[in-house]
Coordinates of C-alpha atoms in Angstrom, one line a residue:
M1 CA 26.1 10.5 22.0
V2 CA 24.3 12.4 24.8
R3 CA 21.0 11.2 26.2
A4 CA 19.9 14.7 26.9
E5 CA 16.3 14.0 27.8
R6 CA 17.3 11.4 30.4
K7 CA 19.9 13.7 32.0
Y8 CA 17.5 16.7 32.0
I9 CA 14.7 14.8 33.7
D10 CA 17.1 13.3 36.2
L11 CA 18.4 16.7 37.1
M12 CA 14.9 18.2 37.5
R13 CA 14.0 15.3 39.7
Q14 CA 17.0 15.9 41.9
T15 CA 16.5 19.7 42.1
T16 CA 12.7 19.9 42.7
S17 CA 10.6 18.4 45.5
G18 CA 8.1 16.0 44.1
L19 CA 8.2 17.4 40.5
F20 CA 9.1 15.8 37.2
G21 CA 10.3 17.7 34.1
N22 CA 8.7 17.2 30.7
W23 CA 11.4 17.3 28.0
D24 CA 8.6 17.9 25.4
P25 CA 6.1 20.3 27.0
E26 CA 4.1 20.5 23.8
N27 CA 3.2 16.9 24.3
P28 CA 1.5 17.6 27.7
I29 CA 0.9 15.1 30.5
K30 CA -2.8 15.4 31.5
V31 CA -4.1 15.6 35.0
G32 CA -5.5 12.3 36.2
S33 CA -3.2 10.2 33.9
Y34 CA -1.9 7.0 35.4
G35 CA 0.9 4.8 34.1
R36 CA 4.6 4.1 34.8
F37 CA 8.0 5.6 34.0
D38 CA 10.2 3.9 31.4
L39 CA 13.4 3.2 33.4
D40 CA 15.5 3.4 30.3
T41 CA 14.2 6.7 28.8
T42 CA 12.7 8.2 32.0
R43 CA 9.6 9.1 30.0
F44 CA 6.1 8.7 31.5
T45 CA 4.0 6.1 29.7
V46 CA 0.3 6.8 30.0
L47 CA -1.9 3.8 30.4
G48 CA -5.2 5.6 31.1
N49 CA -6.8 8.5 32.9
I50 CA -9.1 8.6 35.9
Y51 CA -11.4 10.9 34.0
D52 CA -11.9 8.5 31.1
Q53 CA -15.3 7.0 30.9
E54 CA -13.9 3.4 31.0
F55 CA -12.3 4.1 34.4
Q56 CA -15.8 4.5 36.0
V57 CA -16.0 0.7 35.9
L58 CA -13.1 0.4 38.3
L59 CA -14.6 3.1 40.5
D60 CA -18.0 1.3 40.6
A61 CA -16.2 -1.8 42.0
V62 CA -15.0 0.1 45.1
D63 CA -17.7 2.8 45.5
G64 CA -20.8 2.8 43.3
R65 CA -21.8 6.3 44.3
F66 CA -18.5 8.0 43.4
R67 CA -18.3 9.8 40.0
M68 CA -15.2 11.5 38.7
S69 CA -17.4 13.9 36.7
D70 CA -18.4 15.4 40.1
Y71 CA -14.7 16.3 40.8
P72 CA -13.3 17.9 37.6
P73 CA -9.7 19.3 37.7
E74 CA -9.3 22.8 39.1
L75 CA -7.1 25.5 37.6
D76 CA -5.4 27.8 40.2
P77 CA -4.6 31.5 39.6
V78 CA -1.5 32.6 37.7
E79 CA 1.7 32.4 39.7
Q80 CA 5.0 34.3 39.3
D81 CA 7.5 33.1 36.8
M82 CA 9.1 29.9 38.0
I83 CA 12.8 29.5 37.5
I84 CA 14.4 26.1 38.3
T85 CA 18.2 25.7 38.2
S86 CA 20.1 22.5 39.0
A87 CA 23.5 22.4 40.7
G88 CA 26.1 24.0 38.5
A89 CA 23.8 26.7 37.1
R90 CA 23.7 30.2 38.5
K91 CA 21.3 33.1 37.8
Q92 CA 22.8 36.3 36.7
P93 CA 21.6 39.8 35.6
F94 CA 20.5 39.8 32.0
D95 CA 23.4 40.5 29.5
P96 CA 22.7 39.8 25.8
G97 CA 26.4 40.3 24.9
A98 CA 28.1 42.6 22.5
D99 CA 27.3 40.5 19.5
A100 CA 23.6 40.3 20.1
K101 CA 21.2 41.6 17.4
K102 CA 19.3 44.7 18.3
E103 CA 16.1 43.8 20.1
N104 CA 13.8 45.9 22.3
F105 CA 14.7 44.1 25.5
K106 CA 12.8 46.8 27.5
K107 CA 9.6 45.2 26.4
A108 CA 10.6 41.7 27.5
S109 CA 8.2 39.8 29.6
F110 CA 11.1 37.8 31.0
K111 CA 14.9 38.2 30.7
M112 CA 17.8 36.6 32.6
S113 CA 21.2 35.1 32.1
F114 CA 22.5 31.9 33.5
R115 CA 26.1 30.9 34.1
H116 CA 26.9 27.2 33.8
L117 CA 30.0 25.8 35.5
P118 CA 32.4 23.6 33.6
N119 CA 33.0 19.8 33.9
K120 CA 29.4 18.8 34.6
R121 CA 26.0 19.3 33.0
S122 CA 23.4 21.6 34.6
A123 CA 19.9 22.4 33.7
V124 CA 17.6 25.4 33.7
L125 CA 13.8 25.5 33.3
V126 CA 11.9 28.8 33.0
V127 CA 8.1 28.6 33.3
H128 CA 6.3 31.8 32.3
K129 CA 3.1 32.6 34.2
P130 CA 2.5 29.0 35.4
R131 CA -0.9 27.8 36.6
L132 CA -1.4 24.6 38.7
Y133 CA -4.0 22.3 37.2
H134 CA -4.9 19.6 39.7
V135 CA -7.3 17.0 41.1
P136 CA -9.6 19.0 43.4
C137 CA -9.5 17.3 46.8
N138 CA -8.0 14.5 48.9
K139 CA -11.3 12.6 48.8
V140 CA -10.6 11.6 45.2
L141 CA -7.2 10.1 46.1
E142 CA -8.7 8.3 49.1
V143 CA -11.2 6.5 46.8
L144 CA -8.5 5.9 44.2
Y145 CA -6.3 4.2 46.8
R146 CA -8.8 1.4 47.1
I147 CA -8.6 0.5 43.3
P148 CA -6.3 -2.5 43.0
E149 CA -5.6 -1.9 39.3
L150 CA -3.6 1.2 40.3
N151 CA -1.2 -0.9 42.4
G152 CA 2.4 -0.3 41.4
L153 CA 1.4 2.5 39.0
F154 CA 1.9 6.3 39.2
I155 CA -0.9 8.8 39.1
I156 CA -0.6 12.4 38.0
P157 CA -2.6 14.6 40.4
S158 CA -1.3 17.9 39.1
V159 CA 0.5 19.6 36.3
Y160 CA 1.9 23.1 35.7
K161 CA 0.4 24.8 32.6
C162 CA 2.0 27.9 31.2
R163 CA 2.1 30.6 28.4
A164 CA 5.8 30.0 27.6
W165 CA 8.7 27.8 28.6
S166 CA 12.5 27.5 28.1
I167 CA 14.6 24.5 28.8
Y168 CA 18.4 24.4 28.6
L169 CA 20.9 21.5 29.3
S170 CA 24.5 22.7 29.4
S171 CA 27.4 21.1 27.5
K172 CA 30.0 20.6 30.4
V173 CA 31.8 23.8 29.4
E174 CA 31.7 27.2 31.2
E175 CA 29.2 29.4 29.5
I176 CA 26.7 32.1 30.0
V177 CA 23.3 31.6 28.3
S178 CA 20.9 34.5 28.1
V179 CA 17.2 34.2 27.3
A180 CA 14.4 36.8 26.9
L181 CA 10.7 36.5 26.1
L182 CA 9.8 39.3 23.7
P183 CA 6.6 40.5 21.9
S184 CA 6.3 38.6 18.6
K185 CA 7.0 40.6 15.5
V186 CA 4.1 38.8 13.8
G187 CA 0.7 39.0 15.6
F188 CA 0.2 39.5 19.3
D189 CA 1.9 36.5 20.7
L190 CA 5.3 36.0 22.4
E191 CA 8.6 34.7 21.1
W192 CA 11.9 33.6 22.7
W193 CA 15.3 35.2 22.1
S194 CA 18.6 33.6 23.2
N195 CA 22.3 34.0 22.5
S196 CA 22.6 30.2 22.3
D197 CA 22.0 27.9 19.3
S198 CA 22.6 24.7 21.2
D199 CA 20.7 21.5 20.3
F200 CA 19.9 21.3 24.0
L201 CA 18.0 24.6 24.1
R202 CA 14.3 24.0 23.8
Q203 CA 11.7 26.8 23.9
G204 CA 8.1 27.4 23.1
T205 CA 5.0 29.5 23.6
D206 CA 1.3 28.7 23.7
K207 CA -1.2 31.5 24.0
D208 CA -3.8 29.0 25.2
G209 CA -1.6 27.8 28.0
F210 CA -2.0 24.0 27.3
V211 CA 1.7 23.0 27.5
S212 CA 2.9 21.4 30.7
P213 CA 6.7 21.5 31.4
L214 CA 6.3 20.2 35.0
F215 CA 4.1 17.6 36.7
T216 CA 3.7 15.6 40.0
A217 CA 3.6 11.9 40.2
K218 CA 2.2 10.0 43.2
Q219 CA 2.2 6.3 44.1
K220 CA 0.6 4.3 46.8
L221 CA 2.2 4.0 50.2
P222 CA 1.6 0.3 51.2
L223 CA -1.1 -0.1 53.8
I224 CA -0.1 -2.5 56.6
R225 CA -2.1 -3.8 59.6
R226 CA -0.5 -5.6 62.5
Y227 CA 0.2 -9.1 61.2
M228 CA 2.8 -11.9 61.6
R229 CA 5.9 -11.3 59.6
G230 CA 6.0 -13.4 56.5
L231 CA 2.2 -13.3 55.9
P232 CA 0.9 -11.5 52.8
V233 CA -0.1 -7.8 53.2
P234 CA -3.9 -7.4 53.1
D235 CA -5.5 -5.1 50.6
P236 CA -7.2 -2.0 52.0
E237 CA -10.9 -2.3 52.8
P238 CA -13.7 0.3 52.5
G239 CA -13.7 2.5 55.6
D240 CA -10.0 2.2 56.3
N241 CA -8.7 5.6 57.5
L242 CA -5.4 4.6 59.1
Y243 CA -2.3 4.1 57.0
V244 CA 1.0 3.0 58.3
A245 CA 4.5 2.7 56.7
P246 CA 6.7 -0.4 57.0
V247 CA 10.0 -0.2 58.8
A248 CA 12.9 -2.6 59.2
S249 CA 11.7 -4.2 62.4
D250 CA 8.4 -5.3 64.1
R251 CA 7.6 -1.6 64.8
L252 CA 5.0 0.2 62.7
I253 CA 5.0 4.0 62.0
T254 CA 1.5 5.3 62.2
L255 CA 0.4 7.9 59.7
A256 CA -2.8 9.5 61.2
D257 CA -3.9 11.3 58.1
S258 CA -5.2 9.3 55.2
Q259 CA -3.8 11.8 52.7
H260 CA -0.4 10.2 53.4
S261 CA -1.6 7.0 51.5
W262 CA -0.1 8.6 48.4
I263 CA 3.6 9.6 48.4
D264 CA 5.9 11.4 45.9
G265 CA 6.8 8.9 43.2
C266 CA 10.1 7.1 43.3
P267 CA 10.7 6.4 39.6
G268 CA 13.3 3.7 40.2
W269 CA 15.8 4.4 37.4
E270 CA 19.5 4.1 38.1
P271 CA 21.6 7.3 38.9
V272 CA 22.9 8.7 35.6
D273 CA 26.3 10.1 34.6
E274 CA 26.9 13.5 32.9
D275 CA 25.8 12.2 29.5
G276 CA 22.6 10.4 30.7
Y277 CA 23.9 6.9 30.9
D278 CA 23.8 4.7 34.0
D279 CA 26.6 5.9 36.3
P280 CA 29.1 3.1 36.9
I281 CA 30.2 4.6 40.3
W282 CA 26.8 3.6 41.8
E283 CA 27.8 0.0 42.3
E284 CA 26.6 -2.0 45.3
D285 CA 29.7 -1.2 47.3
Y286 CA 29.2 2.6 47.0
E287 CA 25.5 3.3 46.9
P288 CA 24.1 4.1 50.4
P289 CA 22.4 0.9 51.7
V290 CA 19.1 2.7 52.6
A291 CA 18.9 4.4 49.2
R292 CA 19.6 1.1 47.4
V293 CA 17.0 -0.9 49.4
W294 CA 14.3 1.8 48.8
R295 CA 15.0 2.1 45.1
R296 CA 14.9 -1.6 44.5
I297 CA 11.7 -2.1 46.5
M298 CA 9.9 0.6 44.5
C299 CA 11.3 -0.6 41.2
K300 CA 10.2 -4.2 41.9
S301 CA 6.8 -2.9 43.0
T302 CA 6.3 -1.0 39.8
A303 CA 7.6 -3.8 37.5
R304 CA 5.3 -6.3 39.1
W305 CA 2.1 -4.8 37.9

């Protein structure tokens, strides 16, 4: 049995910088959601949203004048098609193959072939006409940093919405998978064509652009003031604008800009093998010490809350 979702999300996390893949884009992750990742399934579990009316109570406790309704999410202009390929996948000129049914590929909005190398799984994500939907400014995150209920949780400050998406996870054999986005034969929408019928091929279109195949997740960088080692770390106070990161000695690394109080999320799940299960090679004797310590610190921090 293959845990395809877990393997795909892990590959997307390795391939992109600060982005998480959504195996089910038609079940979108909303901007402003907060929650945690399930370390077994890698899915993001939503516990609430900063734009919910109930969240205003938490905001009032740290800043009675701040209203999230004054900072609604912003939608950026349409970008060029986004193509993400993990290690083991190679982009190639489009070739539908000799056995392909006749289609008018000249009218395709997108068409490309991908070569997948053998002996390992690789992933491809195509996002057609993406638009970034995001929390509008750093001031929002600065205020949210002071809310203790968000400690140990992840917040979603931005998602990519799109008109169409295509996900593929390879089967550890050498293969060439071709995809094309064509005008629909019914109505004025789009539809996908592919030469693959794999269970790990997932595609969809949405003329309203509500789906979200990619999103960012941020978590708090601990705030530390100078204090004796062994004492508890104090919570941030209103007016704090200096955030520092802990290191392995008495030294402190100063981060002068308060926007660094939120960092790209470290989900904390174990490295996975080619079928999406915990990889047995990553035992304590093999995993790099720095990576092991950081992963375990963040995992404990998330689990504590």
